Coordinates of N, CA and C in Angstrom, one line a residue:
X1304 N -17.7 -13.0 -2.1 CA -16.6 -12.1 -2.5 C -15.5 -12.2 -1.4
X1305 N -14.1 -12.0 -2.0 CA -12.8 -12.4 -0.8 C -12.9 -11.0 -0.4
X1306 N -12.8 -9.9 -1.5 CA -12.6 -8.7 -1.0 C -12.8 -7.9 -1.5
X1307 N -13.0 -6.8 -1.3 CA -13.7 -4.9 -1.9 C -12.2 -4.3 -2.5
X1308 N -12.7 -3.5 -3.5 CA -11.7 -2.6 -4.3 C -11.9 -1.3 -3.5
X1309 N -10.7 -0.7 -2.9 CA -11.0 0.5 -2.5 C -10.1 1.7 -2.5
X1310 N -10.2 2.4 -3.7 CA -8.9 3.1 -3.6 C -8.1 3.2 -2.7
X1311 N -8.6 3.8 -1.2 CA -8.2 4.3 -0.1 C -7.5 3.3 0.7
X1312 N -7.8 1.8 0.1 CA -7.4 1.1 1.1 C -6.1 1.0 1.5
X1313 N -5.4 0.5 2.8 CA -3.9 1.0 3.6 C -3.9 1.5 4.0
X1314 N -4.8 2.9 4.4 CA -5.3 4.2 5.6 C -5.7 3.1 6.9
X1315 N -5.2 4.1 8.4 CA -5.6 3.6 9.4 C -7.2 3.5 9.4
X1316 N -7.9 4.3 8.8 CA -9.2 4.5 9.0 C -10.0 4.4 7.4
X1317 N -11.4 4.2 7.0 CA -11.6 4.1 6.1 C -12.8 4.5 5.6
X1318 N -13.3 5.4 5.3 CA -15.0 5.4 4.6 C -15.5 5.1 4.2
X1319 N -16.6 4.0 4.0 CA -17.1 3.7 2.3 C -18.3 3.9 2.5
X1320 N -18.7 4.4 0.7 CA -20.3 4.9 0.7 C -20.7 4.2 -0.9
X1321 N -21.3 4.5 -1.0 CA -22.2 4.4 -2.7 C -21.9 2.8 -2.8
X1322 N -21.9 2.1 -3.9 CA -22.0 0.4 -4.1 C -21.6 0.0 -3.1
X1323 N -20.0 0.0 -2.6 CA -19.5 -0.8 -1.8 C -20.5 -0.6 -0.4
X1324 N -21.0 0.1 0.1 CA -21.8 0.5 1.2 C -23.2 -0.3 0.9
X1325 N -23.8 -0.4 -0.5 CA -25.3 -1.2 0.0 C -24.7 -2.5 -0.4
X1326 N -23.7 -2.6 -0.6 CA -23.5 -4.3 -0.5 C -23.2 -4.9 0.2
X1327 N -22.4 -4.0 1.4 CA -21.8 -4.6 2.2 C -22.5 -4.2 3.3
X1328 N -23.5 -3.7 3.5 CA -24.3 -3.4 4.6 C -26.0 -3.9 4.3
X1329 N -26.3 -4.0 3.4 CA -27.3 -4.2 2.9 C -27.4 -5.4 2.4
X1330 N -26.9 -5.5 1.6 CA -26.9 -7.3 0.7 C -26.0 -8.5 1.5
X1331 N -25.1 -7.7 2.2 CA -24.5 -9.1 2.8 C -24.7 -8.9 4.8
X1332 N -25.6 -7.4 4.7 CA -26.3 -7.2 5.9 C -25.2 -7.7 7.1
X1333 N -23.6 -7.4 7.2 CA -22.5 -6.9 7.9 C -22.9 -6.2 8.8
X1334 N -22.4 -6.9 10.1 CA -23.2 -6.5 11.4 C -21.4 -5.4 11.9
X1335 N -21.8 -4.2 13.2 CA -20.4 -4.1 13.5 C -19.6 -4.8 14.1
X1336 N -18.6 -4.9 13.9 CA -17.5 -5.5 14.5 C -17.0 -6.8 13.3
X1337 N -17.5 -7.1 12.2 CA -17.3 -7.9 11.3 C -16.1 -7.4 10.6
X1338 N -15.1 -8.5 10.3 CA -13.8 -8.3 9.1 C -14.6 -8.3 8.0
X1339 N -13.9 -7.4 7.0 CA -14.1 -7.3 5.8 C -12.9 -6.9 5.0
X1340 N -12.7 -7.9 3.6 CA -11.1 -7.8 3.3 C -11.3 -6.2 2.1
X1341 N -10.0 -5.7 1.9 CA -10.1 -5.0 0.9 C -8.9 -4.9 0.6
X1342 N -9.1 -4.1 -0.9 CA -7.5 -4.1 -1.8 C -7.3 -3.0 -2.7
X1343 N -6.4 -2.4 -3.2 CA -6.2 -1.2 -3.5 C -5.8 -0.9 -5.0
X1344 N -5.2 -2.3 -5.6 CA -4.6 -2.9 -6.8 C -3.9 -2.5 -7.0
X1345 N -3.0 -1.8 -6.2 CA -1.9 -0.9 -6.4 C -0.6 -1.3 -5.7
X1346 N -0.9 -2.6 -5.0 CA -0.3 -3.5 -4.3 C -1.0 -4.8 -4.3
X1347 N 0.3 -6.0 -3.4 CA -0.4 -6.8 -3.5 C -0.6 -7.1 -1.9
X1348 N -0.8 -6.6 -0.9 CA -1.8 -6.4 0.4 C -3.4 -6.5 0.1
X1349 N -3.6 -7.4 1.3 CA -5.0 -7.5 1.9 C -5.4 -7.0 3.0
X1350 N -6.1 -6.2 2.9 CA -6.3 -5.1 3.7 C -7.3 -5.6 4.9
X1351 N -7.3 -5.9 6.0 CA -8.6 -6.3 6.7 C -9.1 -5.3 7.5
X1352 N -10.5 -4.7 7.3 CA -10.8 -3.8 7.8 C -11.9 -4.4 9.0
X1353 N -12.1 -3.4 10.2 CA -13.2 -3.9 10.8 C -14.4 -2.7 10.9
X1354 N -15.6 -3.5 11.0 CA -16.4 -2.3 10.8 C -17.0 -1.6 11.8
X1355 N -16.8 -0.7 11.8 CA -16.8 0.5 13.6 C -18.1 0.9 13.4
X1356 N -18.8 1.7 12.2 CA -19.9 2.4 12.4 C -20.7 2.4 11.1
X1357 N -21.8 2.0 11.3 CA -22.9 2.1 10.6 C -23.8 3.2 10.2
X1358 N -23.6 3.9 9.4 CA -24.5 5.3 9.4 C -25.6 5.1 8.1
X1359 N -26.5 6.2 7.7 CA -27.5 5.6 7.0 C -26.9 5.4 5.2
X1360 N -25.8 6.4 4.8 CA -25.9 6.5 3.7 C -24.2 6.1 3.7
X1361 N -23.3 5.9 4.5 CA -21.4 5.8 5.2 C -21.6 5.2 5.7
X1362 N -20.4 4.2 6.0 CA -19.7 3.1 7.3 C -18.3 3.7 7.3
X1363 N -18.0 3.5 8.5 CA -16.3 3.7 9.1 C -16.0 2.5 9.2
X1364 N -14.5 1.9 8.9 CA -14.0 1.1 9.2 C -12.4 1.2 9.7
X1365 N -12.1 1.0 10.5 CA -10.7 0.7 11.2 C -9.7 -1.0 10.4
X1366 N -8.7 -0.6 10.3 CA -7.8 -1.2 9.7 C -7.1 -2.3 10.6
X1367 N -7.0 -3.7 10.6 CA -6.8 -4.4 11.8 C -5.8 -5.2 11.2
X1368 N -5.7 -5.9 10.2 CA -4.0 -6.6 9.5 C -4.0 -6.1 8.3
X1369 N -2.8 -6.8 7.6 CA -2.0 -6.0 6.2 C -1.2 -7.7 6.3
X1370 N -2.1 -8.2 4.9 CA -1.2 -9.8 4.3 C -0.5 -9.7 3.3
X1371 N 0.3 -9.7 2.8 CA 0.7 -9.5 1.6 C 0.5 -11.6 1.1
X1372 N -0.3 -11.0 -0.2 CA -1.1 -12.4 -0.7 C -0.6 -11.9 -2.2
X1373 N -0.1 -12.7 -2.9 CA 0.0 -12.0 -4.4 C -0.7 -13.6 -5.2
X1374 N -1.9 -12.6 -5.9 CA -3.0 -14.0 -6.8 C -2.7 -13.6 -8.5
X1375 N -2.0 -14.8 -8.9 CA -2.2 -15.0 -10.2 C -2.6 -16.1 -11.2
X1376 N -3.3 -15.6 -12.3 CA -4.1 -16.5 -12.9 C -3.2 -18.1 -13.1
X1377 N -4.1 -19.3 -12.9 CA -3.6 -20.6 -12.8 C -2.8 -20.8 -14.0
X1378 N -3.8 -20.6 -15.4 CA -3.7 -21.0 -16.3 C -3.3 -19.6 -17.6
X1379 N -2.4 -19.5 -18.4 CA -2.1 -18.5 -19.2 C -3.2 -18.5 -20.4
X1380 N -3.8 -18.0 -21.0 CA -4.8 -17.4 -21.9 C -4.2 -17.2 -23.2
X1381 N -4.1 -17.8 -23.9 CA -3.8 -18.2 -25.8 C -4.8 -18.1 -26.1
X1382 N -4.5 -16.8 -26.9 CA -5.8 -16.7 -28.4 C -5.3 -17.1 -29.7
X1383 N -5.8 -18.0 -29.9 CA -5.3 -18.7 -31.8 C -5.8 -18.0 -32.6

């Protein structure tokens, strides 16, 4: 995955718990101090967060660049 959907993301600081938390701590087992991208869809910024703290059920993340990357599909989609 390039990056996590996170409402909140563009805050200097960040919380995530529920899916994005056992995936990203658990399944992709994210040690601290690892980038992790995120995005808000409400823009077209990439959000890179770093990960500060590990807790059992939360992680904090701190906010370290802002890319602006705008991705659109290669090919346009025709239905006959």
């Amino acid at each position: 995955m390039i990056f996590f959907y996170q409402e909140e993301s563009g805050s200097d600081t960040l919380e995530i718990s529920g899916d994005n938390y056992t995936h990203i701590v658990k399944s992709r087992r994210s040690k601290v101090g690892d980038l992790i991208g995120f995005r808000n869809l409400q823009d077209n910024y990439l959000y890179q967060y770093e990960l500060e703290e590990i807790g059992r059920k939360k992680a904090i993340l701190t906010l370290k660049e802002k890319n602006e990357e705008i991705k659109e599909a290669s090919k346009k989609l025709h239905i006959g």
